[in-house]
Structures are given as structure tokens and as C-alpha cells.
Amino acid sequence: MTQLLPPIGAVLPELVLAISAIVLILIGAVRGEGSANLVTGLAIAVLAAVGVLVLLQPAVEVTAFNGSLVVDAYSRFMKLLAVLGAVVSLIMAVDWQAREKQAKFEYAVLVVIATLGMCMLISAGDLIALYLGLELMSLSLYVVAAINRDSIRSTEAGLKYFVLGALSSGMLLYGASFIYGFTGSVNFLQIAAVAKEPSFGLIFGIVFLLAGLCFKVSAVPFHMWTPDVYEGAPTPVTAFFASAPKVAAMAIFVRVVIEAFPHVTHQWQQIVAFVSLASMVLGAFAAIGQRNIKRLLAYSSIGHMGFALVGLAAGTPEGVRGVLLYMSIYVVMTLGTFACVLTMRRKGQAVETIEDLSGLARRNPVMALALGALMFSLAGIPPLAGFLAKYYVFVAAIQAGLYGLAVVGVLASVVGAFYYLRVVKIMYFDEPVDDFDPMPTELKAVLAVSGLFTIFYFVYPAPLIEAAGAAARSLF
Amino acid sequence: MYQAIVFFPLLGFLIAGFFGRTIGARASEVVTTSLLFIACFLAWIAFFSVGFGDHDTRVHVMQWIHVGDLKVDWAFRVDTMTVIMLIVVTTVSSLVHLYSIGYMHEDPSRPRFFAYLSLFTFAMLMLVTADNLLQLFFGWEGVGLASYLLIGFWYEKPSANAAAMKAFVVNRVGDFGFMLGIFAIFVMTGSIAFEEVFAAAPSLAGKTIPFLGHHWDAPTVIALLLFVGAMGKSAQFLLHTWLPDAMEGPTPVSALIHAATMVTAGVFMVARMSPIFELSQTALNVVMLIGATTAMFAATVALVQNDIKKVIAYSTCSQLGYMFVAMGAGAYSIGVFHLVTHACFKALLFLCAGSVINAMHHEQDMRNMGGLAKKIPFTYVMMLIGTLAITGFPFLAGYYSKDAIIESAWASKNYFALYGWVMTVAAAALTSFYSWRLIFLTFHGHPHDHHHYEAAHESPKVMTIPLGVLGVGSVIAGFALYNVFVGEGVHDFFRHSIFMGAENHILHEIHEIPLWAKYLPTLMMVLGFVIAYWFYIVDRTVPAALAKSQDALYQFLLNKWYFDELYDRIFVKPALWIGRLLWKRGDGTIIDGFGPNGVSARVLDVTRGVVRLQTGYLYHYAFVMLIGVAAFITWFMFAGV
């Protein structure tokens, strides 16, 4: 059975997602505006089911469609993470949509389609599949950024993201065509077989390809869209942006450079190292100037992508494992933080500046404690999860001899600690302002899980480390 | 028993210090005072048992420090020197405790006051019972701390705080020398326990300490360093400036700490370390020189002071100088003798002054007093006894001890013996003059402030009883103790607690000096009295006229030889200047500027720059992306693939 129809078994999650998306559109179209809750609920169920399907996939490496899609431990790990981000951010959107009277069934459908794109992206085995997955994901994202079409900020965010995304896609395609031209293949493994020696044309292509990917992970200097889109897009959308697509883009980033260009490592390493360094530094410095918590988190995510790329710059299995661990911990921390941001709502009106958190410790000590733990973790304070995440990538970088990168990374995290700790200071030492509206149950649950994971991860990190290690090894 | 003597005051301190608020002021007073009296009673038993019964002992309390070669135990060394100090300290302290109940009765912080007094007493007892130099140093610093706390007891007064700090800082100078001395002893003998140091002392003769390319005589260096410590604690010339200022503290404190006990710690230490001082004639010469200079200098300043406590403070300084003259002459027992008698009559004088101040409602300027003899007759009589004792009126305490010092200076083979003799004899006249001046200005003549005069009243019993006890002591201490401190009984009394070299026969030689030299101090005393009588009883215009005609000299003395001004220029101003430089320029501009503040300012600059990049314009964003790609391409073009 598996021998006869390997592609079906391998692409089952993607198939389920695609069919579900069509079904959900039909339901929405037939039942009209009132179907938003039903569609969203179904979408959540579908995503959860897809997560289970991914988990149940065999651990062996399977290719489908003539090598265009690869299913291995790596893709399983990253798909799970991306689906987790998608499903949690969708859950967090339910209450928000109700309160903002923005209940639209299209949102859930678009998230499902975007997730389909991510899964294809993560499994991509050649440049064509990469582009298809990337565009499927991106087009959905452009629309969800502007989902609140009555809001100028939201539409502006969507438009900006679209124009710049189109530019980056163009660059990516341009680079892909160069690579094809110089290697005669679009398949990663065949490219690797041909590209034994670095040539200028190949490097040219890699630069453009990586520029496109850097845009998706919002790494400096292709990050400019991030703060504006994060701020402008509706908050649940921002939470979604900050989690799932980042995972998918980082996944393909890693897969491309490791699988397709193992013999020009030294060259792409320079690009990754620079991008990572610039992201860490800019993320740390620029966030200090922010008052809006969504903008602050935008810069924070830029910085975190920089830290994750430190692991990739090492170019070793340990480094890739570091990236995977970093992304896992990052996604959990980010979702928890956004659960708090979504709670920042006074008399039905969302508030977004960090001063609105003043004295939270006195009004809502549990939330303040959880958010405080997340902030300490994002800052990288031992023994919280965020510290260990940084630890993995820095150790990998040092083992690979990238001392300068590690030192700058540590310094940047010191600078970055300032704005995270400022949030803690505001919560604990400033005079309280009015209460927030009550926190919906699902947000409480997300925040609790995220906070507990962050605080207690160090107690039993082995399962995650082993899974990430297995995933990383499957690339080499 | 010895544990009780030492630890009862500590117990009192702990009770009054930690529970004073709970148990109240009265209970604090009663507890600390009774504990002190018990300790005092035990100390007297110890005195007779050890002093006349040959019961030297060593009481081991606990093992303290064992590190490498350094082995320090906490133990009490009980010998004659110790028990002498025990009775002096506990007696004066218990009387002062009692007196303070009356003197401080209006003060709201009495528990704190009595706690400090007991803490001081404990530290002083630790000092005198020390079995090794570290323990001695512990007590030394402990009394310094208590002195600091008590000088600044009225901490609302800026002048009291300044005086407290001054006492502390000046004493640090001495302590530094003392510490170096202890280190040197450890280096040379490998121990700081008295027993072993004294056993090793004879072998130190002729040894040298190399320093700065020169080999210095070891006993001389050690003795001089120790003496620097003694100078600080005993307010000797050059390091004396803190003592007069210390009068900012309550008067009982001045009596206990700054007259009878703590300031004599230096004298005690030199006597205790006599096995080392005996090895170096150079050191003894310096001791004599400094002592004689102090005796004379302080006496001259005391001539013109108007604050009743300042006069007595300078008098104390001067008398401490006398004690060091005896030390320099090698007559350690005589120095200690004067220590004991001085404790009696100086505590008496201070407590009487306190009684006067109490009667005058905290007026301390003698020019505003006068005619008080009728108002407070008991205090007057007691102060008269104190004055007679200090001036050396025949058969009172000072007569025996001070004259013995002057005789020892004459008989000494010290290089500065003649200088010491001349200075002490002259100072005797000055002592007599200023002491009688104090009496005449305060108790005789006409009252200058009728309002205060009318309200003046005799102090309550708790204050007058200690005066009476000390008065009796001032009368009898001299002839009662003469034999064992100066006469034939010295050797049997002191035994090994002080050491006198084989060549040192000073105690015999003082009995062989010419008769005129023997009676000269008494003559001087009379001379001082006569002049004072003439100046302040017969014709009160003379002092003013004299001051006017000798204005420069008068100002010189009134301003205490300008020592404070001199030190201010030499040490304080430059130190403040350096401090300000390091603070403003060093810390503020350089460290903060380039350190925390600089870094954070640069971070904000960078942040501002980065944030400014985020214009919100799409084409800027696109431009940055293209620049990024172009930069990478350029990099690879030039760096090579």
C-alpha cells in the first residue's frame, strides 16, 4: 500500500488541509456571515487533526512527486510547530473577533490555506515547491493582514506587506532562476550534487534567494515591513504572523542552505552571520524606543530571528538543532505574550502601549507573574526557557568558531534585556491604572501553558532536545 | 569570675540595646547600672586576689582563629596590670552609670545611652584583659566605636556629628600605625600572643627590618609603630585634635571615656608592651619627647579656654603627656600610678563640671558663671578636692603620682630627660594656674548671669554620691598606693606584668634626687595658685590687660596653636579636593560618562537613529532591501567567492 501510493500517505496532512479549505469556503458561502463561529470551530478542529496526522507520520524519510515534497523528521517537527502556532493563534482570535464585531469566516479559511502553504513550504524538496508553498502562504497572509478592511491601519499594513512581499518574491524567483541556470536543476539534492565549487553566478543566485527568505523571517535588512504590519494588523493576526509563518520560513531557510548548498557553506554562512548579527543588534536597539507593545514585539521578533540564525550560521547539526529548539521556545513564548496583549482591553477598547500595563501586579498578580516570566524568558534570564534557547545556539556558534557572533549576540541580549525588564518594572513598580476587562478562558489557558512551559522547561528538557536533534540530523 | 566581669557589661548592652524600648528607660538604667556594680565588686576582689595574692592566671574563653601560623585564642590575661585597669574601668564606669541616671534624666534616648556606655565598658574590659595583640586591637577598636557613638550621641547637633567623625578619623591614623606594629611583631616573632611575643622579645635586639633599602632596627620600628597607635588613642601631640572636640558628647561620657579610661589605653598598651619598649632607647626617647611636649602644649592651651569642659579636656591631654613622660623614663609603674590617680580626680572634675553645667542649665562658658560656691556647695567642695589633687597639693592623689613622674624625668637617662623635666615642671605651674582659674571663675566672684544663677540648684543624690566616692578616691589613692606603684612594693606587686631591663634602676634613682628638685613641683603648684588668685580674685582686670598687651600669644593659645587650621590646610582641604576631583571628574565624568551613562546614552542614540529609519514609506523599505542585496553582492564581488 505504502509502496503503491507513497505520495498520498506522505502528503495526507496537506491533502486534508486543501480539501478542508474548500469545504470551509463552501460552508461559509452557503451559510453566510453568521457562519463565522462554525467555520472557525471547524478550522480549529481541522488544524488539530492535521497536527495529529503529522505526528502519526512514519519517522522514515519519504519523498513524493518526484522529490518535490520531502517528509522527514525535520518536516514533521517544523510542521507540528507551525500547526501549533496556527491553531493557537486561531483560538486566540475567537474572542477578539466577537468583541471587535469582526467575525468573518474568511479569516479561519485563510489561516487554513496559509497553513497548507506552510506545510508545503516546510516539505519543499525543490525550488518550484518552495515557491509554490511560499506564495500560497504569503498571499493568504497579505489578505489576513488587511482582514479588518474598515481600518485604515489594517489595510495599510496589508498593502505594505503585499507590495514588499511581491518585491521579495521577485528577488527570490530571480535568485532561483540563477541557481537553476548555474546548476541545471531545481531539486535541492541535485543542486548540491552539481554545486561542488562556489561560482559567482551561484552565489549571486543564493544572495537573491536568501534575500527573499530573509524577508519572510523578517531578518535585517529585509525586516522593514515587520513593525508596521505588526502594529497595523489586528492583534490576533499579529500573533499568527509572529508564530506560524516564521516557523515555516525559518524551516525552508534552513533546509535550502543545508540541503542544497552544503559545498558553499562558507559563502552562505557569511550572509547568515551578517543577517543574524544585524537582526540581533537592531532588534535590541530599536525596541528600546517603542511604546506600542505590538511594535515592541515586532522588534523583539526581529531580534529573536537573529538569535535563531546564529545557530544556522554555525552550519552544523548542533546549530540546526539549536535553531529548532530556539524556534520552538520562541513560538511558545510569543503565543503566551500575545495572549497577554490580547487581554489589554479596557471598557471594550483595545489598548496597546506598555504604560497600559502599569501596576498590573497589583490588579492581576497572576497575569503579571506570567507575563513577567515571559519577559524574563524573552530577555534570556536563567533558568527560564529563553535562556536555554539562547544557550543552545551560542554553544553551537562557539563550537563552530564563530566567537565574534556569539559575543555580539550576548551583548545584544544585554541591551535587549532593557526593554523586557522595563515592561516588568512598569507592571510591578508603577502606579496602577484601571482594570483590564476580564480575560477569556482560552487566553488564560494559553497564557498558563506558555508561562508554565517557560518557567519549568529547564526541569525536563530532554524530550524536546531529542526530537530536535533527530530532526536536525535528518537534514545532514 | 573574670567572665562575669567582662561579660556583664556586654549583657547590659544587649538588654538595653535591643530591648531598651520594650522595657523602658528606667529598667535599662537599673539593669545596666546594677550589672556594672556587680562587675565592679568582682573586679575589686580580683584586684586584691591578684595584686596582693599572687594569683596570676589565664582564663581561656574559646579558640578564635587558627590559620596557618596564626593561632589566636580568646583568653583573659589576668595579672597585676589587668586588675589595676579592671578596677579603674569598672569603678569609674559604674559611678558614671549611676551619675548618668541623674544627669540624663531629661533625655528621651536613655536606653540607647546606657547601652552605649555598657558597650564601651565591655570593649574597654576586652582591651585590658587581652591575651594577645588581636584581642587588644579588638578592644581598641571597640572603645573607638563606642566613643564615636557617644560623642555623636546627640546626633541632631551637626557639631556633635562632626566631632564624632573627627575622633574616628584621627584615631584611624593611630590605628594604622598600631596595625603595622602588630604585623611587624607577627613577622618578627611569628606570634601575636603576649606570652610568646614577650618570650621572643629579647631575641629581637639587634635584628633589623628591611624597608626601602634600609635595615631598620626591629625593636625601634615596632615600638614606634605601636606608639603611633598609643598617640592616637591617648590624644598625644599631633594626634590630639580630636579630644577637645569630643567634649560635644554628654559630660558623663567625657568623664568615663575621654578622661578616665579610653584615652589611657595608649598608656596601658605601652606599659603592657614594655618588654619591647625596653629594647629600644630611641623609641623611649621619642615617647618622652612627645609626652613632655604634649604636657606643656596642652597646659598652655588650657590657660585661656573659656569652655569649662574644654579646660578639663586640655588638662586631660596634658596629664596623659605626663604619663608618657614616665613611660619614656622607663618608670612604667609610675605612669600607671598616675593613670589610676588621674582616673579618680579627672573623673571627679568632669562629673563636677557636669554638676555645674546641670545647675546652670547647660551653660558651659565660664565667663557666664561665677559665685556658684554658695549655690552648690557640695559640688564646690568636691571640685576643690579634685583641683587640689590634680595640682599636686601635698598628700592628695596627684601629689604622689605627678611628683613621682617629674622625679623620674629628672633621674632618667633618656636623651630628652632634661627637656622632659623642664616641661613637666613648667606644666605643673600651668596646671595649677588653669585649675584654680576654673575654680575662681566658676565658684567665686560675682554671678554674671543672674537668671541662671538664681535658678541654680544642687544636683540630686544619684549625682552627688559618685562625686563623693571619687572625692574620697582622689584624697586617698595617692598615699594608699604609693608603696606598691613607686616604693619598695613595686616588684612584688607588678611581678612580670611589666618588664624593666637590667639597666633600668629608675625606681631607685628617683629617691636620690636633690631636695630642691623634689620640692620644685610643689613650689610651682603654689606659684600657679598665687598667680591665679591674683588674676581672678584680687584684680580681675589683669588677665584682660595681659591678653591685650600680648594679643598674638593670646590668640595663638586661644586658637589651640592653630592646629585645626593647620590640619585643615594640610590634610582636610587637599583630601576634599582630591575627593571632589575623583567624584566629579573621575567617577562622574570618566566612569559614569564613559560607563553606565555613556553606554546608555549611546544606546539611546543608536535607538533614535534606528527608529528614524522606520519612516513608514514603502519606497524607503524597498530601498533598504535593495541596498541589502546590493551590499551582499558587492561584498562577494570584492571579497571573492
GROMACS .gro file of N, CA and C in nm, chain A residues 160 163-164 167-168 171 198 200 203-204 207-208 211 215 221-222 224 227-228 267 270-271 274-275 282 285-286 288-290 295 299, chain B residues 602-604 606-608 610-611 613-618 620-629 632-633 635-637 639-641:
model
  192
  160LYS      N    1   0.118   4.732   0.241
  160LYS     CA    2   0.265   4.738   0.253
  160LYS      C    3   0.325   4.598   0.246
  163VAL      N    4   0.305   4.467  -0.118
  163VAL     CA    5   0.400   4.526  -0.215
  163VAL      C    6   0.541   4.476  -0.187
  164LEU      N    7   0.581   4.486  -0.060
  164LEU     CA    8   0.717   4.443  -0.028
  164LEU      C    9   0.732   4.292  -0.044
  167LEU      N   10   0.789   4.222  -0.398
  167LEU     CA   11   0.928   4.252  -0.433
  167LEU      C   12   1.019   4.138  -0.391
  168SER      N   13   0.998   4.092  -0.267
  168SER     CA   14   1.086   3.987  -0.217
  168SER      C   15   1.065   3.857  -0.294
  171MET      N   16   1.261   3.883  -0.600
  171MET     CA   17   1.403   3.857  -0.575
  171MET      C   18   1.428   3.707  -0.563
  198PRO      N   19   3.211   2.690  -0.541
  198PRO     CA   20   3.139   2.817  -0.544
  198PRO      C   21   3.172   2.892  -0.672
  200PHE      N   22   3.054   3.256  -0.904
  200PHE     CA   23   2.992   3.383  -0.875
  200PHE      C   24   2.843   3.384  -0.907
  203ILE      N   25   2.655   3.212  -0.633
  203ILE     CA   26   2.649   3.296  -0.514
  203ILE      C   27   2.547   3.408  -0.533
  204PHE      N   28   2.549   3.462  -0.656
  204PHE     CA   29   2.454   3.567  -0.691
  204PHE      C   30   2.311   3.517  -0.669
  207VAL      N   31   2.234   3.476  -0.296
  207VAL     CA   32   2.208   3.603  -0.229
  207VAL      C   33   2.062   3.643  -0.251
  208PHE      N   34   2.015   3.635  -0.374
  208PHE     CA   35   1.878   3.676  -0.401
  208PHE      C   36   1.778   3.582  -0.336
  211ALA      N   37   1.769   3.655   0.020
  211ALA     CA   38   1.703   3.783   0.045
  211ALA      C   39   1.553   3.762   0.058
  215PHE      N   40   1.330   3.804   0.406
  215PHE     CA   41   1.211   3.887   0.416
  215PHE      C   42   1.103   3.815   0.495
  221PRO      N   43   1.857   4.315   0.662
  221PRO     CA   44   1.787   4.442   0.635
  221PRO      C   45   1.656   4.424   0.557
  222PHE      N   46   1.593   4.307   0.571
  222PHE     CA   47   1.468   4.286   0.497
  222PHE      C   48   1.350   4.283   0.595
  224MET      N   49   1.196   4.564   0.727
  224MET     CA   50   1.131   4.693   0.747
  224MET      C   51   0.980   4.684   0.758
  227PRO      N   52   0.756   4.599   1.175
  227PRO     CA   53   0.690   4.681   1.279
  227PRO      C   54   0.558   4.739   1.230
  228ASP      N   55   0.557   4.786   1.105
  228ASP     CA   56   0.434   4.848   1.055
  228ASP      C   57   0.321   4.746   1.045
  267GLN      N   58   3.024   3.044   0.205
  267GLN     CA   59   2.968   3.164   0.145
  267GLN      C   60   2.835   3.201   0.210
  270GLN      N   61   2.848   3.349   0.556
  270GLN     CA   62   2.876   3.492   0.574
  270GLN      C   63   2.747   3.573   0.571
  271ILE      N   64   2.661   3.536   0.476
  271ILE     CA   65   2.534   3.609   0.466
  271ILE      C   66   2.452   3.589   0.593
  274PHE      N   67   2.596   3.770   0.894
  274PHE     CA   68   2.573   3.915   0.894
  274PHE      C   69   2.427   3.946   0.926
  275VAL      N   70   2.339   3.873   0.859
  275VAL     CA   71   2.196   3.899   0.879
  275VAL      C   72   2.160   3.875   1.025
  282LEU      N   73   1.988   4.525   1.579
  282LEU     CA   74   1.880   4.618   1.551
  282LEU      C   75   1.758   4.588   1.637
  285PHE      N   76   1.825   4.733   1.983
  285PHE     CA   77   1.829   4.878   1.996
  285PHE      C   78   1.696   4.943   1.963
  286ALA      N   79   1.636   4.898   1.854
  286ALA     CA   80   1.516   4.967   1.808
  286ALA      C   81   1.400   4.946   1.904
  288ILE      N   82   1.401   4.947   2.214
  288ILE     CA   83   1.407   5.037   2.330
  288ILE      C   84   1.321   5.160   2.307
  289GLY      N   85   1.314   5.204   2.182
  289GLY     CA   86   1.241   5.327   2.154
  289GLY      C   87   1.091   5.309   2.140
  290GLN      N   88   1.041   5.189   2.158
  290GLN     CA   89   0.899   5.166   2.129
  290GLN      C   90   0.811   5.180   2.253
  295ARG      N   91   0.452   4.695   1.837
  295ARG     CA   92   0.577   4.734   1.768
  295ARG      C   93   0.697   4.678   1.843
  299TYR      N   94   0.995   4.427   1.695
  299TYR     CA   95   1.141   4.434   1.702
  299TYR      C   96   1.197   4.317   1.780
 1078ARG      N   97   2.458   5.623   2.451
 1078ARG     CA   98   2.487   5.576   2.314
 1078ARG      C   99   2.377   5.483   2.266
 1079VAL      N  100   2.330   5.398   2.357
 1079VAL     CA  101   2.223   5.306   2.320
 1079VAL      C  102   2.102   5.385   2.272
 1080LEU      N  103   2.070   5.491   2.347
 1080LEU     CA  104   1.954   5.571   2.307
 1080LEU      C  105   1.980   5.639   2.174
 1082VAL      N  106   2.168   5.526   1.932
 1082VAL     CA  107   2.152   5.425   1.828
 1082VAL      C  108   2.004   5.398   1.805
 1083THR      N  109   1.931   5.384   1.917
 1083THR     CA  110   1.788   5.358   1.906
 1083THR      C  111   1.719   5.466   1.825
 1084ARG      N  112   1.753   5.591   1.857
 1084ARG     CA  113   1.691   5.702   1.786
 1084ARG      C  114   1.719   5.693   1.636
 1086VAL      N  115   1.803   5.425   1.463
 1086VAL     CA  116   1.738   5.310   1.401
 1086VAL      C  117   1.590   5.336   1.382
 1087VAL      N  118   1.531   5.397   1.485
 1087VAL     CA  119   1.387   5.422   1.475
 1087VAL      C  120   1.358   5.522   1.364
 1089LEU      N  121   1.500   5.535   1.088
 1089LEU     CA  122   1.498   5.463   0.961
 1089LEU      C  123   1.358   5.418   0.925
 1090GLN      N  124   1.281   5.391   1.029
 1090GLN     CA  125   1.146   5.337   1.009
 1090GLN      C  126   1.051   5.450   0.974
 1091THR      N  127   1.058   5.495   0.848
 1091THR     CA  128   0.983   5.614   0.811
 1091THR      C  129   0.837   5.586   0.787
 1092GLY      N  130   0.805   5.462   0.752
 1092GLY     CA  131   0.668   5.432   0.716
 1092GLY      C  132   0.647   5.438   0.565
 1093TYR      N  133   0.745   5.489   0.491
 1093TYR     CA  134   0.730   5.498   0.345
 1093TYR      C  135   0.773   5.367   0.282
 1094LEU      N  136   0.688   5.320   0.194
 1094LEU     CA  137   0.712   5.193   0.130
 1094LEU      C  138   0.842   5.191   0.050
 1096HIS      N  139   1.106   5.361   0.091
 1096HIS     CA  140   1.225   5.352   0.176
 1096HIS      C  141   1.253   5.207   0.213
 1097TYR      N  142   1.145   5.136   0.245
 1097TYR     CA  143   1.164   4.996   0.284
 1097TYR      C  144   1.221   4.915   0.169
 1098ALA      N  145   1.161   4.936   0.054
 1098ALA     CA  146   1.209   4.865  -0.065
 1098ALA      C  147   1.354   4.900  -0.092
 1099PHE      N  148   1.385   5.028  -0.073
 1099PHE     CA  149   1.521   5.074  -0.098
 1099PHE      C  150   1.619   5.003  -0.005
 1100VAL      N  151   1.582   4.993   0.121
 1100VAL     CA  152   1.670   4.926   0.217
 1100VAL      C  153   1.693   4.781   0.176
 1101MET      N  154   1.587   4.715   0.130
 1101MET     CA  155   1.603   4.577   0.087
 1101MET      C  156   1.701   4.566  -0.029
 1102LEU      N  157   1.683   4.655  -0.125
 1102LEU     CA  158   1.771   4.651  -0.242
 1102LEU      C  159   1.914   4.682  -0.203
 1103ILE      N  160   1.929   4.781  -0.112
 1103ILE     CA  161   2.064   4.813  -0.064
 1103ILE      C  162   2.125   4.689   0.000
 1104GLY      N  163   2.043   4.618   0.075
 1104GLY     CA  164   2.095   4.499   0.142
 1104GLY      C  165   2.145   4.397   0.041
 1105VAL      N  166   2.064   4.371  -0.058
 1105VAL     CA  167   2.107   4.274  -0.161
 1105VAL      C  168   2.232   4.325  -0.231
 1108PHE      N  169   2.539   4.273  -0.026
 1108PHE     CA  170   2.588   4.135  -0.025
 1108PHE      C  171   2.661   4.102  -0.154
 1109ILE      N  172   2.599   4.142  -0.264
 1109ILE     CA  173   2.663   4.113  -0.394
 1109ILE      C  174   2.799   4.180  -0.400
 1111TRP      N  175   2.989   4.271  -0.160
 1111TRP     CA  176   3.080   4.204  -0.069
 1111TRP      C  177   3.143   4.082  -0.135
 1112PHE      N  178   3.060   4.001  -0.199
 1112PHE     CA  179   3.115   3.880  -0.259
 1112PHE      C  180   3.199   3.913  -0.382
 1113MET      N  181   3.166   4.023  -0.451
 1113MET     CA  182   3.247   4.062  -0.567
 1113MET      C  183   3.387   4.101  -0.523
 1115ALA      N  184   3.526   4.053  -0.199
 1115ALA     CA  185   3.593   3.959  -0.110
 1115ALA      C  186   3.629   3.831  -0.183
 1116GLY      N  187   3.573   3.814  -0.303
 1116GLY     CA  188   3.599   3.691  -0.377
 1116GLY      C  189   3.503   3.583  -0.331
 1117VAL      N  190   3.480   3.492  -0.419
 1117VAL     CA  191   3.382   3.388  -0.389
 1117VAL      C  192   3.445   3.276  -0.308
   0.00000   0.00000   0.00000
